[in-house]
Amino acid sequence: MDSAALQSAESHYFTNNPPPKDLKVNITLAREFITRHADQGRRVVLVTSGGTIVPLETQMVRYIDNFSAGTRGATSAEYFLQNGYAVIFLHRQFSLLPYSRHYSHNTRSFLDFMKEGDGRVVVDEQHQEEMMYVLRQYMEAKRNNTLLILSFVTITEYLWDLREVAKLMRPLGPKAIFYLAAAVSDFFVPQDRMVEHKIQSSEEFAQNAEDSGDTSGKLPAARTEGRSLIIDLEPVPKFLKSLVDGWAPEGMIVSFKLETDPSLLVKKATHSLKNYQHHLVIGNLLLTRKWEVVFVSSIDGEKWIRVPSNRRTKSFSGVESLVGAADPTGKKDAGEEPAI
Ligand code: PAZ
C-alpha cells in the first residue's frame, strides 16, 4: 500500500469508528507522564498487552475475543521498569497487570497467601520472601511514578489509544520504544455495519436495516439468516505501517507475531519486518510461547531464545527469564513465566 492509500485508509477508519469515551483522559495522563520522564532523561516504552475484542452489536451483548491473558506484556513491563524505563502499559481491561499478576488470574486466590496472626491479616510465612521482592519493585515503580496504566477493550479503543499515545511519544525520537505484545484483532465489524440491538437467534425477531436507522443499504456484518448466524467481518487496516511511517517514525518498534503452524512463523515474521521496515519482530507459537521465541531483525537475522527445559517450571516471583535477572528466591511455585 502506498503512503496516500495508507493515509486514506487511516482517515477512513478513524472517521468512521468513533473514539473511546476515556480517550481525552488517557491523552492528558500520557502527555503529563511522557513530558515528565522526558525532562528527567528517561526512556519511555509503550507496552501493549492482552487481546482486543470485536463487538458484534452497538449495545454489545456478543463479541469475538482471543486467548491472550496479558502475561507477556505484564511480565515484560516489569523488566522494562527494572531497567530504568518509564512504562506506559496499555492493556486490555482486567487482563494481567505488572506485579499484581503474581497473585491474580491464578488457580489460587490471593487469600491463599494470607493468614490470621494476632487478630490481623498477615502474609503467610512461606510467601514472605517472594512477596517482599515483588512488593519492593512495585513500591519503587509507584514512588518514582514510572508506570502509567491505561486500558482498552475493543479493537477500535486500542487503535485510538495507540495512535494518540504514539503521536505524543513522537518528540522523544529514538528514546521512544513501542513493544507491541497485544493480540490485536485482524478482522472487525465497522460501525456502519453494526446493528444497534442484540442479534436475535431467529429471523422472525431480527432487526432490518430500517429498524436500526441505517440508510447505508449495507447488510449488517453480523446477522441471522434462517437459524444461522452469519458473521462477515472486514479486515482491520494494518496500522503498523502508520506507526512506522507517520505516528512515531524515529521510535524503536518491536512487534510480535503469533502463529500456530511452526512452518509459517519465521516466514511471516520476516515478511512483517520487510513490509513494515521496523526494528524487530518477535515470533512465538501459541503452544510454546512461554519458553521459546524467535527474534527476527535485519541486523541479526533469525535468533531463537529458549528457556532450558529444566527451567520450564512454574515460577512465582516473575524473575526467571532469559533476559532478566536470576530469581533471588530460587522458589518457583505458581504462574508460568514466559521466555521474555
Ligand atoms: O498475552 P499472552 O502472554 O497470553 O500471549 C502473548 C502473545 C502471544 C499475545 C504475544 O506474545 C504476541 O504474539 N502478540 C502478537 C499477536 C499477533 O497479533 O500476532
mmCIF file of N, CA, C and O in Angstrom, residues 8-82:
data_model
loop_
_atom_site.group_PDB
_atom_site.id
_atom_site.type_symbol
_atom_site.label_atom_id
_atom_site.label_comp_id
_atom_site.label_asym_id
_atom_site.label_seq_id
_atom_site.Cartn_x
_atom_site.Cartn_y
_atom_site.Cartn_z
ATOM 1 N N SER A 8 -5.344 7.378 3.474
ATOM 2 C CA SER A 8 -6.790 7.384 3.256
ATOM 3 C C SER A 8 -7.466 6.268 4.070
ATOM 4 O O SER A 8 -8.530 6.478 4.645
ATOM 5 N N ALA A 9 -6.807 5.101 4.175
ATOM 6 C CA ALA A 9 -7.369 4.008 4.993
ATOM 7 C C ALA A 9 -7.422 4.440 6.458
ATOM 8 O O ALA A 9 -8.403 4.182 7.171
ATOM 9 N N GLU A 10 -6.377 5.131 6.882
ATOM 10 C CA GLU A 10 -6.316 5.591 8.283
ATOM 11 C C GLU A 10 -7.429 6.600 8.550
ATOM 12 O O GLU A 10 -8.172 6.487 9.518
ATOM 13 N N SER A 11 -7.543 7.566 7.640
ATOM 14 C CA SER A 11 -8.536 8.599 7.874
ATOM 15 C C SER A 11 -9.950 8.008 7.802
ATOM 16 O O SER A 11 -10.818 8.354 8.614
ATOM 17 N N HIS A 12 -10.162 7.055 6.913
ATOM 18 C CA HIS A 12 -11.475 6.409 6.817
ATOM 19 C C HIS A 12 -11.795 5.667 8.123
ATOM 20 O O HIS A 12 -12.887 5.782 8.669
ATOM 21 N N TYR A 13 -10.811 4.937 8.631
ATOM 22 C CA TYR A 13 -11.054 4.155 9.850
ATOM 23 C C TYR A 13 -11.400 5.073 11.032
ATOM 24 O O TYR A 13 -12.400 4.868 11.727
ATOM 25 N N PHE A 14 -10.571 6.099 11.231
ATOM 26 C CA PHE A 14 -10.771 6.914 12.432
ATOM 27 C C PHE A 14 -11.961 7.874 12.290
ATOM 28 O O PHE A 14 -12.494 8.344 13.286
ATOM 29 N N THR A 15 -12.392 8.146 11.051
ATOM 30 C CA THR A 15 -13.597 8.963 10.881
ATOM 31 C C THR A 15 -14.834 8.116 11.148
ATOM 32 O O THR A 15 -15.822 8.592 11.696
ATOM 33 N N ASN A 16 -14.776 6.853 10.760
ATOM 34 C CA ASN A 16 -15.984 6.026 10.840
ATOM 35 C C ASN A 16 -16.116 5.193 12.108
ATOM 36 O O ASN A 16 -17.165 4.587 12.335
ATOM 37 N N ASN A 17 -15.061 5.137 12.885
ATOM 38 C CA ASN A 17 -15.114 4.349 14.126
ATOM 39 C C ASN A 17 -14.762 5.278 15.286
ATOM 40 O O ASN A 17 -13.602 5.635 15.469
ATOM 41 N N PRO A 18 -15.791 5.719 16.038
ATOM 42 C CA PRO A 18 -15.607 6.795 16.998
ATOM 43 C C PRO A 18 -14.637 6.457 18.138
ATOM 44 O O PRO A 18 -14.474 5.283 18.498
ATOM 45 N N PRO A 19 -14.017 7.499 18.707
ATOM 46 C CA PRO A 19 -13.030 7.290 19.784
ATOM 47 C C PRO A 19 -13.676 6.820 21.079
ATOM 48 O O PRO A 19 -14.863 7.067 21.295
ATOM 49 N N PRO A 20 -12.906 6.166 21.944
ATOM 50 C CA PRO A 20 -13.454 5.757 23.241
ATOM 51 C C PRO A 20 -13.728 6.968 24.128
ATOM 52 O O PRO A 20 -13.087 8.010 23.969
ATOM 53 N N LYS A 21 -14.656 6.787 25.069
ATOM 54 C CA LYS A 21 -15.040 7.903 25.954
ATOM 55 C C LYS A 21 -13.864 8.413 26.779
ATOM 56 O O LYS A 21 -13.792 9.583 27.113
ATOM 57 N N ASP A 22 -12.959 7.489 27.145
ATOM 58 C CA ASP A 22 -11.864 7.917 28.031
ATOM 59 C C ASP A 22 -10.620 8.389 27.257
ATOM 60 O O ASP A 22 -9.560 8.582 27.850
ATOM 61 N N LEU A 23 -10.749 8.613 25.962
ATOM 62 C CA LEU A 23 -9.556 8.970 25.180
ATOM 63 C C LEU A 23 -8.909 10.271 25.679
ATOM 64 O O LEU A 23 -7.695 10.351 25.842
ATOM 65 N N LYS A 24 -9.769 11.274 25.945
ATOM 66 C CA LYS A 24 -9.211 12.574 26.367
ATOM 67 C C LYS A 24 -8.443 12.436 27.681
ATOM 68 O O LYS A 24 -7.363 12.993 27.845
ATOM 69 N N VAL A 25 -9.025 11.686 28.600
ATOM 70 C CA VAL A 25 -8.359 11.479 29.898
ATOM 71 C C VAL A 25 -7.036 10.748 29.679
ATOM 72 O O VAL A 25 -5.990 11.121 30.240
ATOM 73 N N ASN A 26 -7.067 9.725 28.839
ATOM 74 C CA ASN A 26 -5.838 8.964 28.571
ATOM 75 C C ASN A 26 -4.759 9.851 27.957
ATOM 76 O O ASN A 26 -3.577 9.749 28.312
ATOM 77 N N ILE A 27 -5.179 10.730 27.047
ATOM 78 C CA ILE A 27 -4.201 11.615 26.401
ATOM 79 C C ILE A 27 -3.587 12.567 27.433
ATOM 80 O O ILE A 27 -2.371 12.775 27.460
ATOM 81 N N THR A 28 -4.439 13.104 28.305
ATOM 82 C CA THR A 28 -3.930 14.034 29.328
ATOM 83 C C THR A 28 -2.922 13.324 30.232
ATOM 84 O O THR A 28 -1.825 13.837 30.509
ATOM 85 N N LEU A 29 -3.289 12.122 30.675
ATOM 86 C CA LEU A 29 -2.387 11.377 31.569
ATOM 87 C C LEU A 29 -1.076 11.038 30.853
ATOM 88 O O LEU A 29 0.020 11.189 31.417
ATOM 89 N N ALA A 30 -1.198 10.595 29.599
ATOM 90 C CA ALA A 30 0.006 10.173 28.860
ATOM 91 C C ALA A 30 0.894 11.383 28.571
ATOM 92 O O ALA A 30 2.123 11.290 28.694
ATOM 93 N N ARG A 31 0.283 12.511 28.234
ATOM 94 C CA ARG A 31 1.095 13.695 27.911
ATOM 95 C C ARG A 31 1.926 14.112 29.128
ATOM 96 O O ARG A 31 3.127 14.344 29.039
ATOM 97 N N GLU A 32 1.254 14.146 30.281
ATOM 98 C CA GLU A 32 1.940 14.560 31.511
ATOM 99 C C GLU A 32 3.079 13.578 31.838
ATOM 100 O O GLU A 32 4.199 13.966 32.171
ATOM 101 N N PHE A 33 2.790 12.292 31.687
ATOM 102 C CA PHE A 33 3.757 11.231 32.006
ATOM 103 C C PHE A 33 4.980 11.315 31.072
ATOM 104 O O PHE A 33 6.133 11.287 31.529
ATOM 105 N N ILE A 34 4.714 11.465 29.786
ATOM 106 C CA ILE A 34 5.811 11.490 28.805
ATOM 107 C C ILE A 34 6.679 12.729 29.014
ATOM 108 O O ILE A 34 7.914 12.653 29.030
ATOM 109 N N THR A 35 6.032 13.877 29.217
ATOM 110 C CA THR A 35 6.795 15.122 29.401
ATOM 111 C C THR A 35 7.686 15.023 30.637
ATOM 112 O O THR A 35 8.870 15.360 30.613
ATOM 113 N N ARG A 36 7.103 14.528 31.727
ATOM 114 C CA ARG A 36 7.869 14.440 32.980
ATOM 115 C C ARG A 36 9.093 13.533 32.808
ATOM 116 O O ARG A 36 10.211 13.887 33.180
ATOM 117 N N HIS A 37 8.889 12.379 32.203
ATOM 118 C CA HIS A 37 10.018 11.453 32.089
ATOM 119 C C HIS A 37 11.025 11.912 31.046
ATOM 120 O O HIS A 37 12.232 11.692 31.210
ATOM 121 N N ALA A 38 10.543 12.577 30.007
ATOM 122 C CA ALA A 38 11.485 13.118 29.010
ATOM 123 C C ALA A 38 12.360 14.172 29.679
ATOM 124 O O ALA A 38 13.584 14.193 29.491
ATOM 125 N N ASP A 39 11.747 15.018 30.509
ATOM 126 C CA ASP A 39 12.517 16.068 31.217
ATOM 127 C C ASP A 39 13.581 15.442 32.120
ATOM 128 O O ASP A 39 14.644 15.996 32.337
ATOM 129 N N GLN A 40 13.244 14.259 32.670
ATOM 130 C CA GLN A 40 14.210 13.592 33.570
ATOM 131 C C GLN A 40 15.187 12.694 32.797
ATOM 132 O O GLN A 40 15.955 11.948 33.385
ATOM 133 N N GLY A 41 15.086 12.729 31.473
ATOM 134 C CA GLY A 41 16.036 11.977 30.639
ATOM 135 C C GLY A 41 15.770 10.481 30.583
ATOM 136 O O GLY A 41 16.634 9.704 30.190
ATOM 137 N N ARG A 42 14.566 10.073 31.005
ATOM 138 C CA ARG A 42 14.255 8.637 30.981
ATOM 139 C C ARG A 42 13.732 8.211 29.622
ATOM 140 O O ARG A 42 13.042 8.964 28.952
ATOM 141 N N ARG A 43 14.049 6.972 29.238
ATOM 142 C CA ARG A 43 13.440 6.424 28.026
ATOM 143 C C ARG A 43 12.028 5.955 28.360
ATOM 144 O O ARG A 43 11.779 5.482 29.470
ATOM 145 N N VAL A 44 11.150 6.123 27.399
ATOM 146 C CA VAL A 44 9.747 5.762 27.638
ATOM 147 C C VAL A 44 9.370 4.619 26.696
ATOM 148 O O VAL A 44 9.656 4.668 25.500
ATOM 149 N N VAL A 45 8.734 3.593 27.248
ATOM 150 C CA VAL A 45 8.279 2.475 26.412
ATOM 151 C C VAL A 45 6.763 2.332 26.529
ATOM 152 O O VAL A 45 6.210 2.434 27.625
ATOM 153 N N LEU A 46 6.144 2.167 25.380
ATOM 154 C CA LEU A 46 4.722 1.826 25.375
ATOM 155 C C LEU A 46 4.627 0.315 25.216
ATOM 156 O O LEU A 46 5.059 -0.236 24.200
ATOM 157 N N VAL A 47 4.096 -0.348 26.245
ATOM 158 C CA VAL A 47 3.899 -1.801 26.179
ATOM 159 C C VAL A 47 2.408 -2.041 25.954
ATOM 160 O O VAL A 47 1.580 -1.559 26.733
ATOM 161 N N THR A 48 2.061 -2.753 24.884
ATOM 162 C CA THR A 48 0.649 -3.103 24.710
ATOM 163 C C THR A 48 0.475 -4.570 25.098
ATOM 164 O O THR A 48 1.364 -5.393 24.887
ATOM 165 N N SER A 49 -0.686 -4.882 25.654
ATOM 166 C CA SER A 49 -0.818 -6.197 26.285
ATOM 167 C C SER A 49 -2.271 -6.667 26.323
ATOM 168 O O SER A 49 -3.181 -5.854 26.506
ATOM 169 N N GLY A 50 -2.463 -7.977 26.129
ATOM 170 C CA GLY A 50 -3.819 -8.532 26.189
ATOM 171 C C GLY A 50 -4.487 -8.494 24.822
ATOM 172 O O GLY A 50 -3.928 -8.001 23.850
ATOM 173 N N GLY A 51 -5.686 -9.026 24.759
ATOM 174 C CA GLY A 51 -6.376 -9.141 23.471
ATOM 175 C C GLY A 51 -7.439 -8.080 23.280
ATOM 176 O O GLY A 51 -8.079 -7.645 24.246
ATOM 177 N N THR A 52 -7.626 -7.670 22.034
ATOM 178 C CA THR A 52 -8.721 -6.733 21.729
ATOM 179 C C THR A 52 -9.974 -7.554 21.414
ATOM 180 O O THR A 52 -9.872 -8.660 20.879
ATOM 181 N N ILE A 53 -11.131 -6.996 21.700
ATOM 182 C CA ILE A 53 -12.368 -7.690 21.308
ATOM 183 C C ILE A 53 -13.018 -6.976 20.130
ATOM 184 O O ILE A 53 -12.757 -5.799 19.874
ATOM 185 N N VAL A 54 -13.873 -7.724 19.428
ATOM 186 C CA VAL A 54 -14.629 -7.183 18.303
ATOM 187 C C VAL A 54 -16.116 -7.266 18.654
ATOM 188 O O VAL A 54 -16.699 -8.360 18.666
ATOM 189 N N PRO A 55 -16.737 -6.140 18.974
ATOM 190 C CA PRO A 55 -18.167 -6.181 19.290
ATOM 191 C C PRO A 55 -18.989 -6.503 18.046
ATOM 192 O O PRO A 55 -18.652 -6.077 16.948
ATOM 193 N N LEU A 56 -20.079 -7.238 18.252
ATOM 194 C CA LEU A 56 -20.973 -7.562 17.130
ATOM 195 C C LEU A 56 -22.204 -6.657 17.108
ATOM 196 O O LEU A 56 -22.909 -6.591 16.111
ATOM 197 N N GLU A 57 -22.480 -6.023 18.263
ATOM 198 C CA GLU A 57 -23.634 -5.119 18.334
ATOM 199 C C GLU A 57 -23.190 -3.827 19.003
ATOM 200 O O GLU A 57 -22.249 -3.849 19.799
ATOM 201 N N THR A 58 -23.888 -2.700 18.691
ATOM 202 C CA THR A 58 -23.516 -1.439 19.357
ATOM 203 C C THR A 58 -23.826 -1.530 20.850
ATOM 204 O O THR A 58 -22.990 -1.183 21.690
ATOM 205 N N GLN A 59 -25.050 -1.975 21.185
ATOM 206 C CA GLN A 59 -25.323 -2.271 22.603
ATOM 207 C C GLN A 59 -24.834 -3.708 22.791
ATOM 208 O O GLN A 59 -25.589 -4.660 22.624
ATOM 209 N N MET A 60 -23.568 -3.817 23.130
ATOM 210 C CA MET A 60 -22.868 -5.098 22.971
ATOM 211 C C MET A 60 -23.301 -6.169 23.977
ATOM 212 O O MET A 60 -23.190 -5.988 25.182
ATOM 213 N N VAL A 61 -23.809 -7.251 23.443
ATOM 214 C CA VAL A 61 -24.061 -8.454 24.230
ATOM 215 C C VAL A 61 -23.025 -9.499 23.822
ATOM 216 O O VAL A 61 -22.448 -10.180 24.641
ATOM 217 N N ARG A 62 -22.770 -9.554 22.506
ATOM 218 C CA ARG A 62 -21.854 -10.583 21.995
ATOM 219 C C ARG A 62 -20.645 -9.937 21.355
ATOM 220 O O ARG A 62 -20.735 -8.853 20.760
ATOM 221 N N TYR A 63 -19.527 -10.629 21.483
ATOM 222 C CA TYR A 63 -18.296 -10.126 20.883
ATOM 223 C C TYR A 63 -17.361 -11.287 20.575
ATOM 224 O O TYR A 63 -17.541 -12.392 21.079
ATOM 225 N N ILE A 64 -16.356 -10.996 19.751
ATOM 226 C CA ILE A 64 -15.332 -12.006 19.449
ATOM 227 C C ILE A 64 -14.086 -11.625 20.241
ATOM 228 O O ILE A 64 -13.675 -10.460 20.237
ATOM 229 N N ASP A 65 -13.508 -12.620 20.876
ATOM 230 C CA ASP A 65 -12.342 -12.354 21.731
ATOM 231 C C ASP A 65 -11.196 -13.271 21.306
ATOM 232 O O ASP A 65 -11.368 -14.115 20.426
ATOM 233 N N ASN A 66 -10.050 -13.125 21.915
ATOM 234 C CA ASN A 66 -8.970 -14.088 21.667
ATOM 235 C C ASN A 66 -8.339 -14.533 22.972
ATOM 236 O O ASN A 66 -8.737 -14.099 24.051
ATOM 237 N N PHE A 67 -7.343 -15.392 22.866
ATOM 238 C CA PHE A 67 -6.818 -16.134 24.013
ATOM 239 C C PHE A 67 -5.949 -15.311 24.971
ATOM 240 O O PHE A 67 -5.694 -15.727 26.085
ATOM 241 N N SER A 68 -5.450 -14.179 24.535
ATOM 242 C CA SER A 68 -4.344 -13.536 25.272
ATOM 243 C C SER A 68 -4.716 -13.163 26.705
ATOM 244 O O SER A 68 -5.739 -12.521 26.941
ATOM 245 N N ALA A 69 -3.833 -13.544 27.644
ATOM 246 C CA ALA A 69 -4.080 -13.236 29.052
ATOM 247 C C ALA A 69 -3.310 -11.996 29.487
ATOM 248 O O ALA A 69 -3.531 -11.458 30.564
ATOM 249 N N GLY A 70 -2.337 -11.565 28.650
ATOM 250 C CA GLY A 70 -1.531 -10.410 29.022
ATOM 251 C C GLY A 70 -0.287 -10.779 29.823
ATOM 252 O O GLY A 70 0.354 -9.914 30.423
ATOM 253 N N THR A 71 0.075 -12.052 29.811
ATOM 254 C CA THR A 71 1.249 -12.482 30.586
ATOM 255 C C THR A 71 2.528 -11.850 30.020
ATOM 256 O O THR A 71 3.351 -11.306 30.766
ATOM 257 N N ARG A 72 2.680 -11.947 28.697
ATOM 258 C CA ARG A 72 3.891 -11.398 28.071
ATOM 259 C C ARG A 72 4.030 -9.900 28.380
ATOM 260 O O ARG A 72 5.088 -9.439 28.795
ATOM 261 N N GLY A 73 2.959 -9.162 28.156
ATOM 262 C CA GLY A 73 3.026 -7.712 28.334
ATOM 263 C C GLY A 73 3.313 -7.339 29.785
ATOM 264 O O GLY A 73 4.186 -6.513 30.063
ATOM 265 N N ALA A 74 2.579 -7.956 30.713
ATOM 266 C CA ALA A 74 2.733 -7.590 32.129
ATOM 267 C C ALA A 74 4.126 -7.955 32.636
ATOM 268 O O ALA A 74 4.762 -7.200 33.381
ATOM 269 N N THR A 75 4.625 -9.120 32.205
ATOM 270 C CA THR A 75 5.957 -9.560 32.641
ATOM 271 C C THR A 75 7.022 -8.648 32.043
ATOM 272 O O THR A 75 7.931 -8.181 32.752
ATOM 273 N N SER A 76 6.901 -8.371 30.772
ATOM 274 C CA SER A 76 7.904 -7.522 30.107
ATOM 275 C C SER A 76 7.921 -6.131 30.730
ATOM 276 O O SER A 76 8.987 -5.525 30.889
ATOM 277 N N ALA A 77 6.747 -5.627 31.079
ATOM 278 C CA ALA A 77 6.682 -4.285 31.695
ATOM 279 C C ALA A 77 7.528 -4.255 32.966
ATOM 280 O O ALA A 77 8.250 -3.271 33.227
ATOM 281 N N GLU A 78 7.475 -5.335 33.755
ATOM 282 C CA GLU A 78 8.291 -5.375 34.977
ATOM 283 C C GLU A 78 9.783 -5.271 34.640
ATOM 284 O O GLU A 78 10.548 -4.577 35.313
ATOM 285 N N TYR A 79 10.195 -5.972 33.570
ATOM 286 C CA TYR A 79 11.612 -5.920 33.201
ATOM 287 C C TYR A 79 12.018 -4.544 32.692
ATOM 288 O O TYR A 79 13.109 -4.054 32.991
ATOM 289 N N PHE A 80 11.154 -3.907 31.939
ATOM 290 C CA PHE A 80 11.472 -2.544 31.489
ATOM 291 C C PHE A 80 11.633 -1.623 32.701
ATOM 292 O O PHE A 80 12.557 -0.818 32.758
ATOM 293 N N LEU A 81 10.734 -1.761 33.664
ATOM 294 C CA LEU A 81 10.812 -0.915 34.859
ATOM 295 C C LEU A 81 12.113 -1.171 35.614
ATOM 296 O O LEU A 81 12.813 -0.234 36.009
ATOM 297 N N GLN A 82 12.451 -2.445 35.769
ATOM 298 C CA GLN A 82 13.707 -2.811 36.457
ATOM 299 C C GLN A 82 14.907 -2.199 35.769
ATOM 300 O O GLN A 82 15.935 -1.969 36.378
#
